[in-house]
Short mmCIF file of C-alpha atoms in Angstrom, two decimals:
data_model
loop_
_atom_site.label_atom_id
_atom_site.label_comp_id
_atom_site.label_asym_id
_atom_site.label_seq_id
_atom_site.Cartn_x
_atom_site.Cartn_y
_atom_site.Cartn_z
CA LEU A 1 -26.79 45.32 11.33
CA GLU A 2 -26.54 44.87 14.52
CA GLU A 3 -25.15 41.63 13.80
CA GLU A 4 -22.69 43.19 10.58
CA GLU A 5 -21.17 45.39 13.43
CA GLU A 6 -20.70 42.64 16.23
CA GLU A 7 -18.92 40.98 13.61
CA GLU A 8 -16.43 44.21 13.22
CA GLU A 9 -15.71 44.80 16.81
CA GLY A 10 -15.32 40.95 17.50
CA GLY A 11 -12.90 40.42 14.29
CA ALA A 12 -14.19 36.90 14.26
CA VAL A 13 -16.06 35.06 11.54
CA PRO A 14 -18.63 32.42 12.46
CA LEU A 15 -16.76 29.19 11.30
CA SER A 16 -20.05 27.92 9.58
CA MET A 17 -19.79 30.98 7.52
CA ALA A 18 -15.70 30.87 6.56
CA PRO A 19 -14.75 31.15 3.23
CA GLY A 20 -13.72 27.34 1.37
CA PRO A 21 -10.70 26.67 -0.08
CA VAL A 22 -10.58 29.03 -2.98
CA GLY A 23 -8.44 27.56 -6.13
CA CYS A 24 -4.78 29.38 -6.61
CA GLN A 25 -3.50 29.27 -10.08
CA LEU A 26 0.60 28.93 -9.55
CA PHE A 27 2.98 30.73 -12.13
CA GLY A 28 5.66 27.94 -12.41
CA TYR A 29 6.57 24.65 -11.62
CA VAL A 30 6.04 23.21 -8.32
CA GLY A 31 6.60 19.33 -7.88
CA ILE A 32 2.97 18.65 -6.20
CA GLU A 33 3.15 15.76 -8.68
CA ALA A 34 6.18 14.06 -7.27
CA VAL A 35 4.42 12.90 -4.78
CA LEU A 36 2.68 10.40 -6.04
CA ASP A 37 6.29 9.17 -7.14
CA GLN A 38 7.23 9.26 -3.43
CA MET A 39 4.02 7.00 -2.41
CA LYS A 40 5.24 4.46 -5.64
CA ILE A 41 8.26 4.60 -4.34
CA LYS A 42 7.57 4.27 -0.52
CA THR A 43 4.95 0.90 -1.54
CA MET A 44 7.67 -0.67 -4.23
CA LYS A 45 10.19 -0.75 -1.01
CA THR A 46 7.32 -1.98 1.80
CA GLY A 47 4.97 -3.76 -0.25
CA PHE A 48 1.35 -3.78 1.18
CA GLU A 49 -1.02 -6.70 2.53
CA PHE A 50 -4.57 -8.25 1.05
CA ASN A 51 -6.78 -10.89 2.80
CA ILE A 52 -9.26 -12.71 1.00
CA MET A 53 -11.31 -15.04 2.36
CA VAL A 54 -13.05 -17.46 0.06
CA VAL A 55 -16.79 -19.85 1.56
CA GLY A 56 -18.77 -22.24 -0.52
CA GLN A 57 -19.18 -25.74 -0.06
CA SER A 58 -16.46 -28.22 -0.92
CA GLY A 59 -16.26 -28.72 -4.99
CA LEU A 60 -17.22 -25.09 -5.70
CA GLY A 61 -13.56 -24.70 -7.08
CA LYS A 62 -12.70 -22.04 -4.11
CA SER A 63 -8.90 -23.37 -4.56
CA THR A 64 -8.66 -22.99 -8.04
CA MET A 65 -10.77 -19.95 -8.11
CA VAL A 66 -7.88 -18.30 -5.90
CA ASN A 67 -4.71 -19.62 -7.94
CA THR A 68 -6.39 -18.01 -11.13
CA LEU A 69 -7.06 -14.62 -9.69
CA PHE A 70 -3.08 -14.22 -8.48
CA LYS A 71 -1.80 -16.52 -11.29
CA SER A 72 -0.21 -18.50 -8.63
CA LYS A 73 -0.69 -21.83 -6.88
CA VAL A 74 -1.50 -19.64 -3.55
CA SER A 75 -4.90 -21.66 -2.06
CA ARG A 76 -4.47 -24.20 0.77
CA LYS A 77 -4.67 -27.04 -0.63
CA SER A 78 -2.29 -27.12 -3.55
CA SER A 79 0.18 -25.56 -0.78
CA GLN A 80 -0.43 -28.91 1.12
CA PRO A 81 0.40 -31.53 -1.68
CA GLY A 82 -0.27 -35.49 -1.00
CA GLN A 83 -2.67 -34.94 1.91
CA GLU A 84 -6.39 -36.77 1.59
CA GLU A 85 -8.70 -33.75 1.70
CA ARG A 86 -11.89 -35.06 4.34
CA ILE A 87 -14.69 -32.76 5.07
CA PRO A 88 -14.44 -31.88 8.73
CA LYS A 89 -17.25 -32.10 10.41
CA THR A 90 -17.43 -28.58 11.28
CA VAL A 91 -16.17 -25.26 10.06
CA GLN A 92 -12.52 -25.50 10.24
CA LEU A 93 -11.04 -21.99 8.63
CA GLN A 94 -7.56 -22.16 7.27
CA SER A 95 -5.56 -19.72 6.50
CA ILE A 96 -1.58 -19.41 4.48
CA THR A 97 0.12 -16.31 3.45
CA HIS A 98 2.32 -15.92 0.43
CA VAL A 99 4.29 -13.28 -0.54
CA ILE A 100 3.75 -12.67 -4.14
CA GLU A 101 6.05 -9.70 -6.60
CA GLU A 102 5.19 -8.56 -9.71
CA LYS A 103 7.15 -5.61 -11.62
CA GLY A 104 8.70 -4.91 -8.11
CA VAL A 105 6.01 -4.51 -6.34
CA LYS A 106 5.26 -6.85 -3.17
CA MET A 107 1.65 -7.81 -2.13
CA LYS A 108 1.43 -10.00 1.68
CA LEU A 109 -1.31 -12.12 0.81
CA THR A 110 -3.75 -14.02 2.58
CA VAL A 111 -5.52 -16.72 1.57
CA THR A 112 -8.76 -17.70 4.26
CA ASP A 113 -9.96 -20.91 3.20
CA THR A 114 -13.50 -22.25 5.57
CA PRO A 115 -13.93 -25.99 3.93
CA GLY A 116 -16.60 -27.72 6.08
CA PHE A 117 -19.41 -24.63 5.48
CA GLY A 118 -22.51 -25.65 4.12
CA ASP A 119 -21.45 -29.50 3.86
CA GLN A 120 -23.29 -30.94 6.51
CA ILE A 121 -27.04 -32.25 6.45
CA ASN A 122 -27.58 -29.73 9.48
CA ASN A 123 -25.88 -25.99 8.85
CA GLU A 124 -27.84 -24.19 11.44
CA ASN A 125 -25.28 -21.86 12.79
CA CYS A 126 -22.33 -22.86 10.48
CA TRP A 127 -21.32 -19.42 9.98
CA ASP A 128 -20.73 -18.71 13.20
CA PRO A 129 -16.88 -19.99 13.29
CA ILE A 130 -16.58 -17.29 10.44
CA ILE A 131 -17.89 -14.23 11.78
CA LYS A 132 -15.93 -14.73 15.14
CA TYR A 133 -12.47 -15.17 12.87
CA ILE A 134 -13.57 -12.04 11.34
CA ASN A 135 -13.86 -10.40 14.67
CA GLU A 136 -10.68 -11.79 16.11
CA GLN A 137 -9.35 -10.32 13.75
CA TYR A 138 -10.35 -6.76 14.71
CA GLU A 139 -10.09 -7.50 18.03
CA ARG A 140 -6.19 -7.88 17.48
CA TYR A 141 -5.94 -5.13 15.55
CA LEU A 142 -7.70 -2.61 17.72
CA ARG A 143 -5.09 -4.18 20.56
CA GLU A 144 -2.57 -3.09 18.54
CA GLU A 145 -3.94 0.45 18.90
CA ILE A 146 -4.58 1.18 21.34
CA LEU A 147 -1.38 0.73 23.17
CA ILE A 148 0.66 3.26 24.39
CA THR A 149 4.22 2.19 22.34
CA ARG A 150 2.30 1.42 18.99
CA LYS A 151 4.12 -0.08 16.42
CA ARG A 152 5.09 1.56 13.65
CA LYS A 153 3.59 -0.71 11.12
CA ILE A 154 0.62 -2.41 12.83
CA PRO A 155 0.15 -6.12 10.89
CA ASP A 156 -2.80 -5.64 9.42
CA THR A 157 -4.57 -9.65 9.27
CA ARG A 158 -7.85 -7.66 8.64
CA VAL A 159 -10.18 -10.10 6.04
CA HIS A 160 -10.09 -7.23 3.39
CA GLY A 161 -12.72 -9.17 0.86
CA CYS A 162 -15.21 -12.59 1.48
CA VAL A 163 -15.77 -14.26 -1.91
CA TYR A 164 -19.45 -16.16 -1.28
CA PHE A 165 -19.09 -19.20 -3.95
CA VAL A 166 -22.94 -19.54 -4.96
CA PRO A 167 -23.56 -23.00 -6.19
CA PRO A 168 -25.18 -23.15 -9.85
CA THR A 169 -27.86 -24.30 -9.18
CA GLY A 170 -29.76 -22.29 -11.74
CA HIS A 171 -33.00 -21.38 -9.44
CA TRP A 172 -32.68 -19.29 -6.71
CA LEU A 173 -30.78 -18.59 -3.39
CA ARG A 174 -31.01 -21.22 -0.43
CA PRO A 175 -31.89 -19.48 2.84
CA LEU A 176 -28.30 -20.52 3.84
CA ASP A 177 -27.04 -18.35 0.96
CA LEU A 178 -29.91 -15.52 2.02
CA GLU A 179 -28.62 -16.37 5.64
CA PHE A 180 -24.85 -15.78 5.71
CA MET A 181 -24.85 -12.57 3.22
CA ARG A 182 -27.23 -10.68 5.56
CA ARG A 183 -25.02 -11.34 8.60
CA LEU A 184 -21.26 -11.34 6.90
CA SER A 185 -22.31 -8.14 5.00
CA LYS A 186 -22.53 -6.23 8.09
CA ILE A 187 -18.89 -6.84 9.21
CA VAL A 188 -16.95 -7.57 5.60
CA ASN A 189 -17.08 -6.60 2.02
CA VAL A 190 -18.76 -9.73 0.83
CA VAL A 191 -18.38 -10.60 -3.18
CA PRO A 192 -20.67 -13.14 -4.03
CA VAL A 193 -20.06 -14.85 -7.36
CA ILE A 194 -21.76 -18.05 -9.27
CA ALA A 195 -19.33 -20.61 -9.30
CA LYS A 196 -18.58 -23.30 -11.55
CA ALA A 197 -20.77 -21.48 -14.09
CA ASP A 198 -20.15 -23.33 -17.06
CA THR A 199 -22.25 -25.45 -16.17
CA LEU A 200 -25.27 -23.69 -16.75
CA THR A 201 -26.30 -22.28 -20.38
CA LEU A 202 -26.51 -18.75 -20.87
CA GLU A 203 -29.93 -18.36 -20.74
CA GLU A 204 -29.55 -20.09 -17.37
CA ARG A 205 -26.84 -18.33 -16.20
CA ALA A 206 -28.65 -14.68 -16.65
CA GLU A 207 -32.37 -16.28 -15.75
CA PHE A 208 -30.28 -17.76 -12.43
CA LYS A 209 -28.18 -13.76 -11.88
CA GLN A 210 -31.44 -11.98 -12.18
CA ARG A 211 -33.26 -14.22 -9.56
CA ILE A 212 -30.00 -13.60 -6.99
CA GLN A 213 -30.54 -10.13 -7.58
CA GLU A 214 -33.43 -9.62 -6.96
CA ASP A 215 -33.19 -11.93 -3.68
CA LEU A 216 -30.64 -9.54 -2.66
CA LYS A 217 -33.42 -6.49 -3.27
CA SER A 218 -35.75 -8.08 -1.46
CA ASN A 219 -33.71 -9.06 1.82
CA ALA A 220 -31.72 -5.61 2.60
CA ILE A 221 -28.76 -7.30 1.66
CA SER A 222 -25.88 -5.22 0.79
CA VAL A 223 -22.89 -6.76 -1.26
CA TYR A 224 -19.80 -5.33 -2.55
CA PRO A 225 -19.32 -2.09 -3.58
CA GLN A 226 -21.87 -1.20 -1.39
CA GLU A 227 -24.01 1.99 -2.56
CA ASP A 228 -24.11 3.66 0.45
CA PHE A 229 -19.99 4.22 0.26
CA ASP A 230 -19.90 5.50 -2.83
CA GLN A 231 -17.63 9.03 -2.77
CA ASP A 232 -18.85 10.92 -6.26
CA PRO A 233 -20.80 10.62 -9.32
CA GLU A 234 -17.73 9.02 -11.28
CA ASP A 235 -17.74 6.33 -8.32
CA ARG A 236 -21.26 5.75 -9.03
CA ALA A 237 -21.58 5.21 -12.62
CA LEU A 238 -18.46 2.27 -12.53
CA ASN A 239 -20.32 1.23 -9.11
CA ASP A 240 -23.46 0.62 -10.64
CA ARG A 241 -22.33 -1.17 -14.46
CA ILE A 242 -20.94 -3.47 -11.29
CA ARG A 243 -23.57 -4.16 -9.94
CA GLU A 244 -26.14 -4.95 -12.53
CA LYS A 245 -22.91 -7.54 -13.28
CA ILE A 246 -23.26 -8.99 -9.36
CA PRO A 247 -22.55 -11.78 -8.90
CA PHE A 248 -20.48 -13.23 -11.39
CA ALA A 249 -20.54 -16.28 -13.02
CA VAL A 250 -17.24 -17.51 -12.84
CA VAL A 251 -15.13 -20.10 -14.08
CA GLY A 252 -11.60 -20.95 -12.72
CA ALA A 253 -8.37 -22.82 -14.28
CA ASP A 254 -5.60 -22.63 -13.20
CA GLN A 255 -3.81 -24.60 -16.33
CA GLU A 256 -2.79 -23.41 -19.54
CA HIS A 257 -3.86 -24.91 -22.77
CA GLN A 258 -2.68 -24.00 -26.04
CA VAL A 259 -5.78 -21.66 -28.39
CA ASN A 260 -4.72 -20.77 -32.20
CA GLY A 261 -1.55 -20.85 -30.96
CA LYS A 262 -1.37 -18.98 -28.13
CA ARG A 263 -1.56 -19.98 -24.52
CA VAL A 264 -4.48 -19.24 -22.17
CA LEU A 265 -5.59 -20.42 -19.18
CA GLY A 266 -8.58 -22.54 -19.28
CA ARG A 267 -10.28 -25.79 -18.88
CA LYS A 268 -10.66 -28.89 -21.31
CA THR A 269 -13.77 -30.39 -22.47
CA LYS A 270 -15.01 -32.39 -25.24
CA TRP A 271 -16.39 -29.72 -26.62
CA GLY A 272 -13.36 -27.18 -26.62
CA ILE A 273 -11.70 -25.35 -24.73
CA ILE A 274 -12.80 -22.62 -22.16
CA GLU A 275 -11.37 -19.44 -21.54
CA VAL A 276 -11.10 -18.51 -18.13
CA GLU A 277 -9.82 -14.79 -19.19
CA ASN A 278 -12.31 -15.14 -22.11
CA PRO A 279 -14.80 -11.88 -21.20
CA ALA A 280 -17.06 -13.70 -23.85
CA HIS A 281 -16.82 -17.24 -22.06
CA CYS A 282 -17.27 -16.14 -18.33
CA GLU A 283 -17.08 -13.29 -15.82
CA PHE A 284 -13.69 -14.19 -14.51
CA PRO A 285 -12.25 -10.57 -15.88
CA LEU A 286 -14.57 -8.78 -14.09
CA LEU A 287 -13.72 -10.66 -10.66
CA ARG A 288 -10.44 -10.32 -11.31
CA ASP A 289 -10.40 -6.59 -11.95
CA LEU A 290 -12.60 -6.17 -9.00
CA LEU A 291 -10.16 -7.68 -6.07
CA ILE A 292 -7.18 -6.91 -7.87
CA ARG A 293 -7.32 -4.01 -10.19
CA SER A 294 -9.97 -1.81 -9.94
CA HIS A 295 -10.98 -2.07 -6.18
CA LEU A 296 -7.95 -3.61 -4.16
CA GLN A 297 -8.06 -0.59 -2.16
CA ASP A 298 -10.68 0.26 -2.39
CA LEU A 299 -11.93 -2.94 -0.76
CA LYS A 300 -8.63 -1.71 2.52
CA ASP A 301 -10.37 1.42 3.00
CA ILE A 302 -14.08 0.31 3.26
CA THR A 303 -12.45 -2.47 5.87
CA HIS A 304 -10.66 0.42 7.81
CA ASN A 305 -13.03 2.73 7.89
CA VAL A 306 -15.99 0.93 7.73
CA HIS A 307 -16.24 -2.61 9.36
CA TYR A 308 -13.55 -1.65 11.43
CA GLU A 309 -14.82 1.67 12.73
CA SER A 310 -18.04 0.13 13.51
CA TYR A 311 -16.38 -2.76 15.54
CA ARG A 312 -13.73 -0.35 17.25
CA VAL A 313 -16.61 2.09 18.52
CA ARG A 314 -18.63 -1.01 19.76
CA ARG A 315 -15.93 -2.11 21.85
CA LEU A 316 -14.61 1.12 23.10
CA ASN A 317 -18.43 1.78 24.44
CA GLU A 318 -18.91 -1.56 25.77
CA SER A 319 -15.64 -1.33 27.81
CA ASN A 320 -16.83 2.41 28.95
CA ARG A 321 -19.48 1.33 30.32
CA PRO A 322 -20.32 1.08 34.44
CA GLY A 323 -19.87 -2.22 35.89
#
């Protein structure tokens, strides 16, 4: 009673007791939905950025896979024809940027390749240049963000997704694979895939995938989509279905072949054509849908709100320490 009297006298209600937003029924058309059209028009005018990194040993089809994803010659190798491919002695990151357009929507795509990763006899700390590169992009964004006079749109070079190519051994993850994903999953969205999955039988593929899932779980490695970041039950249900199938067993091909009167992307073998966009042949469509059609914006949001945010907090704490 005393509390009620105090509330009446003060006239203020504690914030925790304040009622939440109440649904209000409209009695006519307002046009709120038009904001979606406004956002679409603005995006089509300005375009957007997407930065993807591919990591894995030489010969696993990284360049071909990127070309297959975006149905254009966007990889480093295909953009520099005629150059002799030499395996570098250390990991050398190479980025190439293209603007690709589809139905009026422009995307500034940056592909970062990591030649030399895992190709040496001694691969100790071969992930260090990759971690350094990812953090450099966060630092570049942070420096722009803390300026007194900021650019209207800060150029975004942060890595939104890292596709890690696991060799199709059919056995288990190597210490190199585990250590890379353990370190990198803390600073970037890592999506593991089984490269050149057509070298495995369906039974070998299923067993290998199960072993990889067990290895990731036993080593507490959280790859994308991370369970901790699911927004609601609907997101969790969708992402649970994706998590069941990770790592995707993929086959890349950037050449078309004639199959039943249709032109399809595929790889020609002695026994037939492997159609990369056919779910019965490989899981490339699942990877494409995850990276582009269903989760592209989510990849960017988690990069900004989680990975970049943790880097920003750490850097600002370091700069505020005395001495």
